[in-house]
């Protein structure tokens, strides 16, 4: 078709409802605010890995939907999550990203979470154990027992990831929420303890869903020289996408030929337990979490949406806790070769979604984004995104193709 | 320091600064020509988040050579990185055959693509900061890199980090 005039450009594409969406879901502040309230505050979020807080009194901080969270390991070895907010006057209790409560702080005692402002102290179960000049100020009207921290639902699951849900009464457990998509990796992840060896983050001017799309569709392997050269063969094109309840998707495995890229090597010798050599599984969890196992190294991406056109992505790499130093180095090298910040693929993915962010920034004309490829649910079929956006529509009660309208199931079933 | 040691320290500085110019100009082979055959390169950072020393990239001279030769096959952000390097210390070994140097380095990204090149092209942004920890062999008055560790302060790395630093 020749270049189109404006009417032609904005006309509906010759595809069924559900095979395209409206770009306003990537750019409107009101929709973004709704997503935080309706989705992110009710789903299980994998916030970190247990190996990041290996000892009693270790902590990590994070946030979900703008709400600050502290996660700590108690002397009983339990990992618990709390709102990182002081019940007195709202100070952030812990300001560092990670550390230990074992040592005292200038305002407080060892083994306590201490709010530095007026020195209220809390134990690892979130009990308030000290209010400075309690009786003098509150007499018998308010006491420690009234001012515990806000505890959050927290589970450690699927290879030791720490899952937090802001909803006190989540409709499903972590197992019910994503046990089925994790089935393909369960034995490999749970055979023995894992350990994080890589962490970095990127902040991109784009919508968080566009990052998740990039993790769920493989048609974009055309932009990755590495994936074309190590992948494109019959087994690759036969790779299936599997849609699961709750909007999750799994991309099935095949054998990658890493040696086809100059200087790269087979990952067969260091495969994760129970994983056949050089296999590659991808688990994409609604609304934006990704677990990617390529033979010897596991990658996990966690999105933190910062606005309709801004997202932070945290990247982790994991190996086996029992790795020898030599094995660990090999895993790190495998991880870095394509996924590291100086690797061959990650950077291309970031450029891709930043480019989408540029054309769909707030205030730009609504565009139609096509998700209409059907190829027998194999690797370049866009079923993953169709499945995701149908789930999104249900949570938001909006049509992804006409976000001002209430949700209705798509004409083409999301499969 | 002996006069001889003084000359050798100057040779080390000269190599570091020549490498900085070659890397600024993406003259990768000129950079590798300053490296001995046993050269080993790595980019590292410490993450307080996971409490680990991390390696973000590493390779032998041969591996770095493949990497830079393969760059044109990959998509890239086109904004060039330029660095400001200051050599802080040079320690020449007593036998005068090897040396170690520590430099401070700051990387600037001179925006060409940005997110919207119409708006952002032409602007310079602070991209990364850290140190070069280098080791050298010295022969015939010339210093060649034996090892370079780029110790980054950063754990946030946005698009643009596709190249050796
Ligand atoms: S705000 Fe925390 S003790 Fe006052
Ligand atoms: Fe990709």
PDB file of C-alpha atoms and ligand atoms in Angstrom, chain A residues 211 214-215 217-218 220-221 223-224 227 280 282 292 294 299 339 345-346 348-350, ligand 2:
ATOM      1  CA  UNK A 211       8.687  -3.837  28.053  1.00  0.00           C
ATOM      2  CA  UNK A 214       9.038  -7.286  24.234  1.00  0.00           C
ATOM      3  CA  UNK A 215       9.579 -10.121  26.681  1.00  0.00           C
ATOM      4  CA  UNK A 217       6.901 -11.691  21.660  1.00  0.00           C
ATOM      5  CA  UNK A 218       9.761 -13.223  19.707  1.00  0.00           C
ATOM      6  CA  UNK A 220      11.443  -9.056  17.348  1.00  0.00           C
ATOM      7  CA  UNK A 221      14.271 -11.608  17.112  1.00  0.00           C
ATOM      8  CA  UNK A 223      16.419  -7.083  15.549  1.00  0.00           C
ATOM      9  CA  UNK A 224      18.766  -9.387  17.486  1.00  0.00           C
ATOM     10  CA  UNK A 227      19.137 -14.656  18.160  1.00  0.00           C
ATOM     11  CA  UNK A 280      15.497 -21.881  26.771  1.00  0.00           C
ATOM     12  CA  UNK A 282      10.508 -18.008  29.151  1.00  0.00           C
ATOM     13  CA  UNK A 292      13.979 -16.412  31.525  1.00  0.00           C
ATOM     14  CA  UNK A 294      18.726 -20.015  29.119  1.00  0.00           C
ATOM     15  CA  UNK A 299      17.269 -13.930  34.393  1.00  0.00           C
ATOM     16  CA  UNK A 339      21.688 -10.045  28.872  1.00  0.00           C
ATOM     17  CA  UNK A 345      20.657  -8.202  23.163  1.00  0.00           C
ATOM     18  CA  UNK A 346      19.494  -6.229  26.171  1.00  0.00           C
ATOM     19  CA  UNK A 348      18.676  -3.570  21.532  1.00  0.00           C
ATOM     20  CA  UNK A 349      15.523  -4.346  23.525  1.00  0.00           C
ATOM     21  CA  UNK A 350      15.904  -1.076  25.440  1.00  0.00           C
TER      22      UNK A 350
HETATM   23 FE1  LIG C   2      14.738  -9.135  22.869  1.00  0.00          FE
END
